[in-house]
Amino acid sequence: MNLIQAERVTKRFAGHTALEEVSISVPEQSIFGLLGPNGAGKTTLIRIINMITAPDEGTILFNGRQIRPEDISMIGYLPEERGLYKKMKVGEQALYLAQLKGMSRQETIRQLKEWFEKFELISWWNRKVEELSKGMQQKVQFIITVIHKPKLLIFDEPFSGFDPINVNLLKKEILALRDNGSTIIFSTHNMSSVEELCDSIALINRSRKILEGNVMEIRKNQRTETYEAEISRPGSELALPHGFQLLESKPSGAHILVKIKVPVNHKPNELLSHLIEKSEVHSFREILPTMNDVFIATVNAAEK
Amino acid sequence: MRKIRLIIQREYLTRVKKKSFVIMTFLGPILMASVWIVPLLLATRSDGIKTIEVLDETGLFFEQFNETADVKYVYISDDLQTAKENLAGSEHFGILYIPKPSYSTPNAFFLYTYKNPGLNLKMQLQEAANKILENKKLEDVYGIDAQTLAAVKSNISLVVEDIRTSKKSYTEVSWALGFIGGMLIYFFIFMYGAQVMRGVIEEKTSRIIEVIVSSVRPIQLMLGKIIGLALVGLTQFLLWILLTLGIITAFTAIYADQVTSYKMGEQPITSSGQLFSTDQMGMPDTKDGLSALSSDENISQILDVFFSINYGIIIFAFLFYFIGGYLLYAAMFAAIGSAVDNEADTQQFMLPVTIPLIFSLIIGVSFVLNNPNGNVAYWLSIIPLTSPIIMMIRIPFGVNIYTELLPSMILLILGFLATTWIAAKIYRTGILMYGKKASYRELWKWMTYKV
């Protein structure tokens, strides 16, 4: 079941097209990565899902039916460019923004206190926002985004401005939110976090979607038949059979690490048995392309 | 509606709690009350009585000058040189030297002094000297003595009465009310319109707008801000009026004796032109007649003036045009705020919005006040952009409710809906545009985007 489905969404601004017939499907209770170079149209798509702007063509389905204005209270959006009223007190402001999402005052205060405790912000409740560090402001914004327990969460570059410790805290919370039933759209340039968090992705380039699917499947589809083996130093040169390509070889303690590309029509087992003959094999695994590789390769291919 | 209410509440509370609001709320009435109080204080306890030495070579002016509350005269017969030398040691203000007319000085009197006398004293001396000379001429040349003169002196005051309502109308009062009403609306629109604009720019530059538009529609945010600020403005004006009246009442109660004795005094300082002194605001046309009337008639006339004004209509219309005019312009100010990234960039869009406002005030004060029922006044009070100020100026002079007031009000409502509709279209696109320098062409495109 898809919680959000965009169907052939097109949006034109005077002079240029921001989105051209983009369709995506976001399965319920999953983390969906929305990837793409700067200016590809990600933010426009997110704004259309949020009903901040309307598409020129195409529709957005929410829970299988056309999205309606009242669905907005079931969406939490953390924009990339985000800010708070600088002169307003932190607690008061969080309360205001949560109430705008339709929460009652009492309920909000109770939940805010919990979140503020968890993020170690409680002592800042009555301080003005401008007194907070950037990281703390980001935490407040995160809390405001998730406080009303929305079914759909949209995070646009959520980790920018956080130190590694808080990035981990945030990742933990994001995974917990998914496990508690939320569906998450996650837009970022940080590909390692995509591998860590995302179940599936869509890649948008120059206003078109050029790739969509499950992260593991995409990586497998784009596999380059490259294997990494940790072997003890062979006595002689590691002469590989014809067609096998040694990409890299570097010492690792008493052993060496080698990366070898297996040619088409050959099996990794052939490589393994060859290696076993020549030396002691300590580990052997396939190297799947990272999302970073996939991103660069796919975008470059699309550009050609 | 709940969301708009929340927005209004936030806009209102954050502004009312601001230090600057509290300071302005108390400073305003003090300033306004002091406009009324200071001239009175100055008049009742003037900075010392000025004594003028009169050195008269003609003999015509001996003991002729009437002493007033702050000017006394002594008549001397020294020669000018000695008088000047003596003046240095005395506390007298100066020497009024009246030479025998000669070819070099056919009409001139001289005032020798160490301090500049100021316009007030200069005019007073001039008038007094002229009056004395005229009376002398009448008496000596035409044989009319002062008593005859006083006996023939007439004192007509023109009473204007409306045929339909048989109410007396006091043009001067209408003038003052129209002027004050128009001015207040002008300042209110400008002050609070600019605040709406600044609020929008603040939301845009701090990027909170991105967070908010995912929970409320842009038009809700815009309307919430405009209405919230209108309430702030009304609160401030209400407090100002109450506090000003409070201060004036308290002051009058404390200094009641001095004020009344001053009011009944022979020569109030109206010639110096204090615009807001009670004489000119309340009963300008009764000034000369004041002494002629007995005190009963005096009070009845004041009451008559007071009740000659249709306060119901004025207060209702004032509130209507105060709010309507503000709403009309505030939407445009919000659109401007949304189109720019910082306040410095607002200049290019401000002109078309401020021109109708400034135009109405200038035309209103220079033209409509003097010709409140002319064609120009009529049309400007119908057109929504100018009607808030112009109609407010006209109302105290009396307007027809059905053919003038009602169409003007309906048009203002339509005008406000139209500017809000257009502004909202610019606003919803503008608030999410960054780094792009907007032009008029750009704004036009924004209005056509589908949202």
Coordinates of N, CA, C and O in Angstrom, one line a residue, chain A residues 11 14 47 52 54-55 72 77 79 81-86 88 93 96-97 99-103, chain B residues 2-3 6-7 10 14 17 202-203 206-208 210-216 432 445 449-451:
Chain A
K11 N 5.1 20.6 -13.4 CA 5.0 22.0 -12.9 C 5.9 22.9 -13.7 O 7.1 22.6 -13.8
A14 N 7.4 30.3 -15.2 CA 7.7 31.1 -16.4 C 9.1 30.8 -16.8 O 10.1 31.0 -16.1
R47 N 7.0 20.6 -2.2 CA 5.9 21.6 -2.0 C 4.6 21.2 -2.6 O 3.5 21.6 -2.0
I52 N 1.6 23.3 -0.9 CA 2.0 24.7 -0.8 C 1.8 25.3 -2.2 O 1.4 26.4 -2.4
A54 N 0.4 24.1 -6.4 CA -0.4 23.0 -7.0 C 0.3 22.7 -8.3 O 0.9 23.5 -8.9
P55 N 0.2 21.4 -8.7 CA 0.8 21.0 -10.0 C 0.0 21.5 -11.2 O -1.2 21.8 -11.1
I72 N -3.4 18.0 5.3 CA -2.2 18.7 5.7 C -1.8 18.4 7.1 O -0.6 18.4 7.5
Y77 N 6.5 18.6 7.9 CA 7.4 19.0 6.9 C 8.6 19.8 7.6 O 8.3 20.8 8.2
P79 N 11.5 21.8 6.3 CA 12.1 22.3 5.1 C 13.6 22.5 5.2 O 14.2 22.5 6.3
E81 N 15.4 25.1 4.0 CA 15.6 26.5 4.5 C 14.6 26.6 5.6 O 13.4 26.9 5.4
R82 N 15.1 26.6 6.9 CA 14.1 26.6 8.0 C 14.5 27.6 9.0 O 15.7 27.9 9.2
G83 N 13.6 28.2 9.6 CA 13.9 29.3 10.6 C 12.8 29.3 11.6 O 11.8 28.6 11.5
L84 N 13.0 30.2 12.6 CA 12.0 30.4 13.7 C 11.9 31.9 13.9 O 12.8 32.6 13.5
Y85 N 10.9 32.3 14.6 CA 10.8 33.7 15.0 C 11.9 33.9 16.0 O 11.9 33.3 17.1
K86 N 12.8 34.8 15.7 CA 14.0 35.0 16.6 C 13.7 35.5 17.9 O 14.3 35.2 18.9
M88 N 10.9 35.3 19.6 CA 9.8 34.6 20.4 C 10.5 33.6 21.3 O 11.5 33.0 21.0
Q93 N 6.8 29.4 21.1 CA 6.8 29.2 19.7 C 6.5 27.8 19.2 O 5.7 27.6 18.3
Y96 N 2.9 27.4 19.6 CA 2.1 28.1 18.5 C 2.1 27.2 17.3 O 1.1 27.0 16.7
L97 N 3.3 26.8 16.9 CA 3.4 26.0 15.6 C 2.7 24.7 15.7 O 2.1 24.3 14.7
Q99 N 0.1 24.1 17.6 CA -1.4 24.4 17.5 C -1.8 24.7 16.1 O -3.0 24.4 15.8
L100 N -0.9 25.3 15.3 CA -1.3 25.6 13.9 C -1.5 24.3 13.2 O -2.2 24.2 12.2
K101 N -0.9 23.2 13.7 CA -1.1 21.9 13.0 C -2.4 21.3 13.5 O -2.7 20.1 13.1
G102 N -3.1 21.9 14.4 CA -4.4 21.4 14.9 C -4.4 20.7 16.2 O -5.4 20.1 16.6
M103 N -3.3 20.8 16.9 CA -3.2 20.1 18.2 C -3.9 21.0 19.3 O -3.9 22.2 19.2
Chain B
R2 N -9.9 28.5 13.1 CA -9.1 28.3 14.3 C -7.7 28.8 14.0 O -7.1 29.4 14.9
K3 N -7.2 28.5 12.8 CA -5.8 28.8 12.5 C -5.6 30.3 12.4 O -4.7 30.9 12.9
L6 N -5.5 31.7 15.8 CA -4.2 31.5 16.4 C -3.2 32.6 15.9 O -2.4 33.1 16.7
I7 N -3.2 32.8 14.6 CA -2.3 33.7 14.0 C -2.5 35.1 14.5 O -1.6 35.8 14.9
R10 N -1.2 35.5 18.0 CA 0.2 35.6 18.1 C 0.7 37.0 17.7 O 1.4 37.6 18.4
T14 N 2.4 39.2 20.6 CA 3.9 39.5 20.6 C 4.1 41.0 20.4 O 5.1 41.5 21.0
K17 N 3.1 43.0 23.7 CA 4.0 42.7 24.8 C 5.4 43.4 24.6 O 6.2 43.5 25.6
E202 N 10.2 39.9 7.8 CA 10.8 39.1 8.9 C 10.6 37.6 8.7 O 11.5 36.8 8.8
E203 N 9.3 37.3 8.4 CA 9.0 35.9 8.3 C 9.7 35.3 7.1 O 10.1 34.1 7.1
S206 N 13.7 35.1 7.9 CA 14.1 34.2 8.9 C 13.7 32.7 8.5 O 14.0 31.8 9.2
R207 N 13.1 32.6 7.3 CA 12.7 31.3 6.8 C 11.7 30.6 7.6 O 11.4 29.4 7.3
I208 N 11.0 31.3 8.5 CA 10.0 30.5 9.3 C 8.8 30.3 8.4 O 8.0 29.4 8.6
E210 N 8.6 29.0 5.6 CA 8.6 27.6 5.0 C 8.0 26.6 6.0 O 7.3 25.7 5.5
V211 N 8.2 26.9 7.2 CA 7.7 26.0 8.2 C 6.2 26.2 8.3 O 5.4 25.3 8.4
I212 N 5.8 27.5 8.3 CA 4.4 27.8 8.5 C 3.5 27.4 7.4 O 2.4 26.9 7.5
V213 N 4.0 27.7 6.1 CA 3.0 27.4 5.0 C 2.7 25.9 4.8 O 1.8 25.6 4.1
S214 N 3.4 25.0 5.5 CA 3.0 23.6 5.4 C 1.9 23.4 6.4 O 1.3 22.3 6.4
S215 N 1.6 24.3 7.3 CA 0.4 24.1 8.1 C -0.8 25.0 7.8 O -1.9 24.6 8.1
V216 N -0.5 26.2 7.3 CA -1.6 27.1 7.0 C -1.5 27.6 5.6 O -0.4 27.6 5.0
L432 N 7.9 32.6 -1.0 CA 8.8 31.4 -1.2 C 9.9 31.6 -2.2 O 10.6 30.7 -2.6
K445 N 3.6 38.0 -13.4 CA 3.7 36.6 -13.7 C 3.2 35.8 -12.4 O 2.4 34.9 -12.6
Y449 N 0.2 32.5 -11.8 CA 0.5 31.1 -11.4 C -0.7 30.4 -10.8 O -1.5 31.0 -10.1
K450 N -0.8 29.2 -11.2 CA -1.9 28.4 -10.6 C -1.4 27.8 -9.2 O -0.4 27.3 -9.1
V451 N -2.3 28.1 -8.3 CA -1.9 27.5 -6.9 C -3.2 26.8 -6.4 O -4.2 27.4 -6.4

